[in-house]
Amino acid sequence: MGTTSTAQRVLLGESRNCGGALFAGTHHRCLGSQHDLPYSAHRGKKSVNRQTLDDLKQQIPLMGYLQAHDWHPTRPLSRGRWMGLCPLHGDHKPSFLVDPHKDLFFCYGCGRGGDVIRFAELYHQVKFPQALALLRQWRGAEPLLQETARFYHMQLHRHSEAVAYLYQRGVRSLELLEHMRIGFAPGGCLRGWLTQLGHSLPALRQAGLVTGVGYDVYVHRIVFPLEGNLYGRSLSLAAPPHRFLPGSKGGLYAWKQAQSYPEVILVEGLFDYAVLWQAGFHNVTCSLGVHLNARQFRQLCDRPRIVYLTFDADPNGSGQQAARSLSRRLRERGIVARLVSLPDGHDPNSFFVQGGDARQFQSLLEVAQS
Ligand SMILES: [Zn+2]
């Protein structure tokens, strides 16, 4: 069982309120206490093996988990600690303190703090056992998805039909292939590769990478790695065009890169993203469909900015309708939303594929209406 070192005792904050009350309600076993209290979950009803929790926390450093959930340190403090905006409440000036060495956080705004498990509880609004399950899943799925993305990326250049398809969709620069880590799933070889690397078949099944009987799920698809997921676009007309792994589609695509721009272009598809990025618009992001999940919406609203909604101009008007409704919701949150009108029947991808260039697209942005 773990021992409590003095170093683990928490004195995260400077000096104010550093007593027990500050960290009341956290899950760190020794927060606010001089005693090595047993780590018990759920009002002490069921004792959780402390070693298991320590292992889990060691495998998921708090800073890495926070950053994977879009948290950005904004100001360094002494002893390697960082301040940033609190992801748990609507924070306007950084009040969220993180100590990467102790793997602890504390927010001076909402008064909450603790370890990575406590963070997962608060962030995902789940109870302790579910937070553990989420963290375990995250820890397990991450390396598997990384390996899978790497494998598919290696396959791309071995399959001329994949390269030809990308070319026809306007994806032409090597830099873009690397930036988006685009890959190709030929089908029939992922399972062998991953099991050879030591991943178990049940783990592959659980991640949704192979079917119940053990076949690769992604067959003949261009694959884009997402945060905690993979998007697969079928080359074959016989298969459903879009495919995701079970679970969330994650946040906005490549948000870390787009986030810092005062003006952001939002598109609905990854091929739209690709051509815009290639044309030099690096302030682009993608919602993977016209309906944003709660997290994506929160991301767009995380600071004042102008959002250019560039959804498909499809004949039934559904893209434009979704854009109008989103622009209303954004405006309610104080975000300036502009609707970009593409020529009829076009999406950003087809606009560029059929000869549109960066200058022409720029002029569409300039005339976009609020
Ligand atoms: Zn807070």
Short mmCIF file of C-alpha atoms and ligand atoms in Angstrom, two decimals:
data_model
loop_
_atom_site.label_atom_id
_atom_site.label_comp_id
_atom_site.label_asym_id
_atom_site.label_seq_id
_atom_site.Cartn_x
_atom_site.Cartn_y
_atom_site.Cartn_z
CA MET A 1 0.00 0.00 0.00
CA GLY A 2 1.18 3.48 -0.71
CA THR A 3 2.86 5.56 1.86
CA THR A 4 2.29 9.22 2.38
CA SER A 5 5.29 11.37 1.87
CA THR A 6 5.36 14.88 3.17
CA ALA A 7 5.86 16.02 -0.39
CA GLN A 8 2.41 14.73 -1.20
CA ARG A 9 0.81 16.78 1.52
CA VAL A 10 -0.83 19.61 -0.14
CA LEU A 11 0.12 23.17 0.05
CA LEU A 12 -0.91 24.11 -3.40
CA GLY A 13 -2.06 27.61 -2.72
CA GLU A 14 0.17 30.36 -1.50
CA SER A 15 -0.95 31.01 2.02
CA ARG A 16 -4.58 31.90 2.09
CA ASN A 17 -6.91 29.30 3.49
CA CYS A 18 -4.53 26.48 3.23
CA GLY A 19 -6.14 24.56 6.03
CA GLY A 20 -8.38 21.58 5.82
CA ALA A 21 -11.44 23.43 4.56
CA LEU A 22 -9.71 24.46 1.35
CA PHE A 23 -9.53 20.96 0.05
CA ALA A 24 -12.61 19.54 1.70
CA GLY A 25 -14.40 17.25 -0.67
CA THR A 26 -11.40 16.31 -2.75
CA HIS A 27 -10.35 12.76 -3.22
CA HIS A 28 -6.71 13.09 -2.55
CA ARG A 29 -6.14 10.88 0.45
CA CYS A 30 -4.09 13.35 2.41
CA LEU A 31 -5.50 16.65 1.32
CA GLY A 32 -5.98 18.87 4.26
CA SER A 33 -5.05 16.12 6.65
CA GLN A 34 -1.94 15.25 8.53
CA HIS A 35 -3.06 11.66 8.81
CA ASP A 36 -2.66 8.92 6.29
CA LEU A 37 -6.37 8.35 5.99
CA PRO A 38 -7.59 5.34 4.02
CA TYR A 39 -8.80 6.24 0.58
CA SER A 40 -12.41 5.27 0.55
CA ALA A 41 -14.96 5.90 -2.12
CA HIS A 42 -18.54 6.82 -2.10
CA ARG A 43 -19.08 7.86 1.49
CA GLY A 44 -16.84 5.14 2.76
CA LYS A 45 -19.21 2.36 1.86
CA LYS A 46 -16.80 0.55 -0.32
CA SER A 47 -13.10 0.71 0.22
CA VAL A 48 -11.12 1.06 -2.96
CA ASN A 49 -7.73 -0.50 -3.25
CA ARG A 50 -5.44 2.46 -2.79
CA GLN A 51 -2.63 0.96 -4.80
CA THR A 52 -4.95 0.65 -7.79
CA LEU A 53 -5.88 4.31 -7.50
CA ASP A 54 -2.27 5.38 -7.09
CA ASP A 55 -1.36 3.37 -10.19
CA LEU A 56 -4.17 4.92 -12.18
CA LYS A 57 -3.15 8.42 -11.12
CA GLN A 58 0.47 7.74 -11.93
CA GLN A 59 -0.47 6.56 -15.41
CA ILE A 60 -2.60 9.65 -16.03
CA PRO A 61 -0.67 12.77 -15.05
CA LEU A 62 -3.12 15.55 -14.24
CA MET A 63 -1.45 18.07 -16.56
CA GLY A 64 -1.65 15.71 -19.54
CA TYR A 65 -5.29 14.94 -18.84
CA LEU A 66 -6.15 18.63 -18.47
CA GLN A 67 -4.42 19.55 -21.70
CA ALA A 68 -6.10 16.70 -23.53
CA HIS A 69 -9.32 18.36 -22.40
CA ASP A 70 -8.26 21.73 -23.82
CA TRP A 71 -6.95 23.33 -20.69
CA HIS A 72 -4.09 25.75 -21.28
CA PRO A 73 -1.68 27.01 -18.69
CA THR A 74 -1.50 30.79 -19.06
CA ARG A 75 0.82 31.95 -16.30
CA PRO A 76 3.75 30.19 -14.64
CA LEU A 77 4.07 30.38 -10.86
CA SER A 78 6.86 29.38 -8.53
CA ARG A 79 7.77 25.72 -7.98
CA GLY A 80 6.63 24.66 -11.45
CA ARG A 81 2.98 25.46 -10.83
CA TRP A 82 0.64 27.01 -13.39
CA MET A 83 -2.45 29.18 -13.48
CA GLY A 84 -5.12 29.10 -16.17
CA LEU A 85 -8.82 29.57 -16.76
CA CYS A 86 -10.97 27.17 -14.76
CA PRO A 87 -12.58 24.52 -16.97
CA LEU A 88 -15.17 23.82 -14.27
CA HIS A 89 -16.89 27.18 -14.13
CA GLY A 90 -17.28 30.23 -16.40
CA ASP A 91 -13.94 31.77 -15.59
CA HIS A 92 -12.81 35.14 -16.94
CA LYS A 93 -9.50 35.65 -15.23
CA PRO A 94 -7.26 32.68 -14.54
CA SER A 95 -8.12 31.22 -11.15
CA PHE A 96 -7.30 27.57 -11.73
CA LEU A 97 -4.05 26.49 -10.14
CA VAL A 98 -2.27 23.29 -11.18
CA ASP A 99 0.70 21.66 -9.53
CA PRO A 100 2.07 19.14 -12.04
CA HIS A 101 4.53 17.74 -9.52
CA LYS A 102 1.88 16.91 -6.96
CA ASP A 103 -0.75 16.20 -9.64
CA LEU A 104 -3.26 18.45 -7.90
CA PHE A 105 -5.45 21.38 -8.86
CA PHE A 106 -7.33 24.07 -7.02
CA CYS A 107 -9.68 26.78 -8.28
CA TYR A 108 -9.86 30.07 -6.39
CA GLY A 109 -13.05 30.90 -8.27
CA CYS A 110 -15.27 27.92 -7.56
CA GLY A 111 -13.32 26.64 -4.59
CA ARG A 112 -12.90 23.13 -5.92
CA GLY A 113 -9.74 21.11 -6.06
CA GLY A 114 -8.20 17.68 -5.92
CA ASP A 115 -6.53 15.08 -8.09
CA VAL A 116 -7.17 13.77 -11.57
CA ILE A 117 -10.02 11.54 -10.35
CA ARG A 118 -11.73 14.48 -8.68
CA PHE A 119 -11.23 16.50 -11.84
CA ALA A 120 -12.82 13.76 -13.98
CA GLU A 121 -15.81 13.65 -11.59
CA LEU A 122 -16.37 17.39 -11.78
CA TYR A 123 -15.60 17.84 -15.45
CA HIS A 124 -17.75 14.97 -16.70
CA GLN A 125 -20.30 15.46 -13.90
CA VAL A 126 -20.23 11.83 -12.85
CA LYS A 127 -19.86 9.99 -9.55
CA PHE A 128 -16.61 8.52 -8.29
CA PRO A 129 -16.99 4.99 -9.76
CA GLN A 130 -17.92 6.38 -13.18
CA ALA A 131 -14.98 8.78 -13.05
CA LEU A 132 -12.68 5.82 -12.43
CA ALA A 133 -14.25 3.94 -15.32
CA LEU A 134 -13.83 6.95 -17.63
CA LEU A 135 -10.19 7.37 -16.65
CA ARG A 136 -9.46 3.68 -17.11
CA GLN A 137 -11.10 3.75 -20.49
CA TRP A 138 -9.14 6.85 -21.45
CA ARG A 139 -5.86 5.31 -20.32
CA GLY A 140 -6.59 2.07 -22.18
CA ALA A 141 -7.94 3.53 -25.39
CA GLU A 142 -5.33 6.26 -25.91
CA PRO A 143 -2.28 4.09 -26.72
CA LEU A 144 -4.42 1.78 -28.82
CA LEU A 145 -5.80 4.61 -30.93
CA GLN A 146 -2.33 6.12 -31.31
CA GLU A 147 -0.95 2.80 -32.59
CA THR A 148 -3.91 2.41 -34.91
CA ALA A 149 -3.51 5.90 -36.34
CA ARG A 150 0.21 5.30 -36.87
CA PHE A 151 -0.45 2.01 -38.62
CA TYR A 152 -3.07 3.51 -40.94
CA HIS A 153 -0.79 6.44 -41.69
CA MET A 154 1.94 4.02 -42.79
CA GLN A 155 -0.53 2.22 -45.05
CA LEU A 156 -1.50 5.34 -46.95
CA HIS A 157 1.44 5.48 -49.31
CA ARG A 158 1.18 1.77 -50.04
CA HIS A 159 -2.27 2.14 -51.54
CA SER A 160 -2.45 4.17 -54.72
CA GLU A 161 -6.27 4.14 -54.70
CA ALA A 162 -6.19 5.99 -51.37
CA VAL A 163 -3.74 8.60 -52.63
CA ALA A 164 -5.78 9.03 -55.81
CA TYR A 165 -8.95 9.54 -53.78
CA LEU A 166 -7.29 12.18 -51.61
CA TYR A 167 -5.97 13.94 -54.69
CA GLN A 168 -9.44 14.04 -56.17
CA ARG A 169 -10.76 15.55 -52.89
CA GLY A 170 -8.14 18.27 -53.11
CA VAL A 171 -5.71 16.88 -50.52
CA ARG A 172 -2.41 17.44 -52.22
CA SER A 173 0.33 18.56 -49.91
CA LEU A 174 2.54 16.26 -47.87
CA GLU A 175 2.51 18.84 -45.13
CA LEU A 176 -1.27 18.48 -44.86
CA LEU A 177 -1.07 14.67 -44.74
CA GLU A 178 1.33 14.99 -41.84
CA HIS A 179 -0.58 17.78 -40.11
CA MET A 180 -3.84 15.79 -40.12
CA ARG A 181 -2.06 12.42 -39.77
CA ILE A 182 -4.26 11.09 -42.55
CA GLY A 183 -4.18 7.33 -43.00
CA PHE A 184 -5.77 4.51 -44.92
CA ALA A 185 -7.48 1.41 -43.57
CA PRO A 186 -7.16 -1.33 -46.18
CA GLY A 187 -9.03 -3.76 -43.90
CA GLY A 188 -7.97 -7.21 -42.82
CA CYS A 189 -4.60 -6.35 -41.30
CA LEU A 190 -5.08 -4.07 -38.29
CA ARG A 191 -6.01 -6.82 -35.86
CA GLY A 192 -2.85 -8.84 -36.61
CA TRP A 193 -0.64 -5.77 -36.22
CA LEU A 194 -2.13 -4.67 -32.91
CA THR A 195 -2.21 -8.12 -31.33
CA GLN A 196 1.41 -8.56 -32.32
CA LEU A 197 2.11 -5.33 -30.40
CA GLY A 198 0.55 -6.90 -27.34
CA HIS A 199 -2.99 -5.47 -27.44
CA SER A 200 -5.61 -8.05 -26.57
CA LEU A 201 -8.46 -8.96 -28.86
CA PRO A 202 -11.07 -8.01 -26.22
CA ALA A 203 -9.43 -4.56 -25.97
CA LEU A 204 -9.68 -4.15 -29.75
CA ARG A 205 -13.32 -5.21 -29.63
CA GLN A 206 -14.05 -2.83 -26.79
CA ALA A 207 -12.52 0.06 -28.69
CA GLY A 208 -14.70 -0.83 -31.66
CA LEU A 209 -11.72 -1.47 -33.95
CA VAL A 210 -12.68 -5.07 -34.70
CA THR A 211 -16.08 -6.73 -34.94
CA GLY A 212 -17.41 -9.36 -32.53
CA VAL A 213 -15.98 -12.11 -34.73
CA GLY A 214 -12.65 -10.35 -35.07
CA TYR A 215 -12.69 -8.58 -38.46
CA ASP A 216 -11.34 -5.06 -38.89
CA VAL A 217 -14.19 -2.57 -38.68
CA TYR A 218 -12.54 0.06 -40.91
CA VAL A 219 -12.21 -1.37 -44.39
CA HIS A 220 -11.20 0.61 -47.47
CA ARG A 221 -11.51 3.92 -45.66
CA ILE A 222 -9.47 7.08 -45.42
CA VAL A 223 -8.87 7.54 -41.70
CA PHE A 224 -8.46 10.77 -39.73
CA PRO A 225 -7.40 10.50 -36.08
CA LEU A 226 -9.59 12.56 -33.75
CA GLU A 227 -9.38 13.15 -30.05
CA GLY A 228 -10.35 9.76 -28.60
CA ASN A 229 -11.86 8.56 -31.85
CA LEU A 230 -11.17 7.85 -35.53
CA TYR A 231 -13.18 9.09 -38.47
CA GLY A 232 -13.25 6.82 -41.50
CA ARG A 233 -14.43 7.96 -44.95
CA SER A 234 -15.34 5.09 -47.22
CA LEU A 235 -13.84 4.90 -50.70
CA SER A 236 -16.50 2.46 -51.72
CA LEU A 237 -19.97 3.67 -52.65
CA ALA A 238 -21.47 0.45 -51.32
CA ALA A 239 -20.54 1.20 -47.70
CA PRO A 240 -21.92 3.96 -45.44
CA PRO A 241 -19.70 6.99 -46.21
CA HIS A 242 -18.99 8.10 -42.64
CA ARG A 243 -17.89 5.97 -39.74
CA PHE A 244 -16.77 6.72 -36.19
CA LEU A 245 -15.76 4.47 -33.32
CA PRO A 246 -18.34 4.19 -30.55
CA GLY A 247 -18.23 7.09 -28.11
CA SER A 248 -17.92 10.82 -28.45
CA LYS A 249 -16.62 12.52 -31.59
CA GLY A 250 -14.55 14.65 -29.20
CA GLY A 251 -14.15 18.40 -29.23
CA LEU A 252 -13.60 20.73 -32.20
CA TYR A 253 -11.00 19.41 -34.61
CA ALA A 254 -7.47 20.79 -34.12
CA TRP A 255 -8.90 23.32 -31.69
CA LYS A 256 -5.56 23.93 -30.06
CA GLN A 257 -4.30 25.48 -33.25
CA ALA A 258 -7.41 27.51 -34.11
CA GLN A 259 -8.25 28.64 -30.59
CA SER A 260 -5.84 31.53 -30.37
CA TYR A 261 -7.16 33.31 -33.49
CA PRO A 262 -9.63 36.18 -32.97
CA GLU A 263 -11.51 34.98 -36.07
CA VAL A 264 -12.25 31.30 -36.57
CA ILE A 265 -13.73 29.49 -39.56
CA LEU A 266 -16.02 26.60 -38.62
CA VAL A 267 -16.71 23.89 -41.22
CA GLU A 268 -18.70 20.68 -40.93
CA GLY A 269 -16.42 18.14 -42.62
CA LEU A 270 -12.76 17.14 -42.43
CA PHE A 271 -12.28 17.45 -46.19
CA ASP A 272 -13.51 21.04 -45.91
CA TYR A 273 -11.01 21.56 -43.12
CA ALA A 274 -8.26 20.00 -45.23
CA VAL A 275 -8.60 22.26 -48.27
CA LEU A 276 -8.89 25.40 -46.18
CA TRP A 277 -5.85 24.53 -44.11
CA GLN A 278 -3.94 23.73 -47.29
CA ALA A 279 -4.95 27.09 -48.75
CA GLY A 280 -3.35 28.81 -45.77
CA PHE A 281 -6.38 29.31 -43.49
CA HIS A 282 -4.94 27.91 -40.29
CA ASN A 283 -7.69 29.51 -38.20
CA VAL A 284 -10.07 26.76 -39.33
CA THR A 285 -11.76 24.13 -37.20
CA CYS A 286 -14.34 21.43 -37.82
CA SER A 287 -17.37 20.23 -35.87
CA LEU A 288 -17.76 16.89 -37.73
CA GLY A 289 -21.37 17.49 -38.64
CA VAL A 290 -23.63 20.53 -38.32
CA HIS A 291 -24.72 19.70 -34.78
CA LEU A 292 -22.16 20.70 -32.18
CA ASN A 293 -21.91 18.74 -28.96
CA ALA A 294 -21.89 20.62 -25.66
CA ARG A 295 -18.12 20.57 -25.44
CA GLN A 296 -17.63 21.95 -28.96
CA PHE A 297 -20.09 24.73 -28.27
CA ARG A 298 -18.31 25.57 -25.02
CA GLN A 299 -15.00 25.71 -26.88
CA LEU A 300 -16.31 28.21 -29.45
CA CYS A 301 -17.52 30.41 -26.60
CA ASP A 302 -14.38 30.29 -24.48
CA ARG A 303 -13.37 33.86 -25.35
CA PRO A 304 -14.70 36.73 -27.47
CA ARG A 305 -14.17 35.99 -31.15
CA ILE A 306 -15.76 36.09 -34.59
CA VAL A 307 -16.91 32.72 -35.92
CA TYR A 308 -17.44 32.27 -39.65
CA LEU A 309 -19.99 29.47 -40.08
CA THR A 310 -19.17 27.78 -43.36
CA PHE A 311 -21.57 24.87 -43.64
CA ASP A 312 -22.57 23.19 -46.90
CA ALA A 313 -24.90 25.08 -49.22
CA ASP A 314 -26.90 21.90 -49.84
CA PRO A 315 -30.06 22.01 -51.95
CA ASN A 316 -32.43 21.19 -49.07
CA GLY A 317 -31.01 24.07 -47.05
CA SER A 318 -30.31 21.95 -43.96
CA GLY A 319 -26.73 23.21 -43.62
CA GLN A 320 -27.83 26.84 -43.77
CA GLN A 321 -30.66 26.22 -41.34
CA ALA A 322 -28.26 24.62 -38.86
CA ALA A 323 -25.86 27.54 -39.33
CA ARG A 324 -28.60 30.09 -38.59
CA SER A 325 -29.66 28.30 -35.44
CA LEU A 326 -26.07 27.98 -34.26
CA SER A 327 -25.39 31.65 -34.98
CA ARG A 328 -28.36 32.60 -32.75
CA ARG A 329 -27.04 30.47 -29.90
CA LEU A 330 -23.57 31.92 -30.30
CA ARG A 331 -24.89 35.46 -30.29
CA GLU A 332 -26.67 34.77 -27.00
CA ARG A 333 -23.25 33.96 -25.58
CA GLY A 334 -21.74 37.18 -26.90
CA ILE A 335 -19.93 35.58 -29.83
CA VAL A 336 -20.10 37.26 -33.23
CA ALA A 337 -21.26 34.71 -35.80
CA ARG A 338 -21.16 35.36 -39.55
CA LEU A 339 -22.79 33.11 -42.14
CA VAL A 340 -20.60 32.44 -45.15
CA SER A 341 -22.57 31.88 -48.37
CA LEU A 342 -20.96 29.49 -50.77
CA PRO A 343 -22.17 29.21 -54.36
CA ASP A 344 -25.26 26.94 -54.57
CA GLY A 345 -24.59 23.25 -54.10
CA HIS A 346 -21.04 23.82 -52.86
CA ASP A 347 -19.21 22.99 -49.69
CA PRO A 348 -15.79 24.46 -48.94
CA ASN A 349 -14.19 21.31 -50.28
CA SER A 350 -15.90 21.38 -53.66
CA PHE A 351 -15.33 25.15 -53.84
CA PHE A 352 -11.56 24.63 -53.76
CA VAL A 353 -11.55 21.36 -55.72
CA GLN A 354 -13.39 23.09 -58.57
CA GLY A 355 -10.87 25.84 -58.87
CA GLY A 356 -11.70 28.29 -56.07
CA ASP A 357 -8.65 29.86 -54.47
CA ALA A 358 -7.71 31.48 -51.18
CA ARG A 359 -8.35 35.00 -52.48
CA GLN A 360 -11.86 34.12 -53.64
CA PHE A 361 -12.64 32.41 -50.37
CA GLN A 362 -11.33 35.43 -48.48
CA SER A 363 -13.78 37.63 -50.33
CA LEU A 364 -16.62 35.29 -49.29
CA LEU A 365 -15.54 35.80 -45.68
CA GLU A 366 -15.47 39.55 -46.15
CA VAL A 367 -19.07 39.72 -47.34
CA ALA A 368 -20.38 37.21 -44.78
CA GLN A 369 -23.40 38.57 -42.90
CA SER A 370 -24.04 38.45 -39.19
ZN ZN B 1 -13.41 27.04 -10.96
#
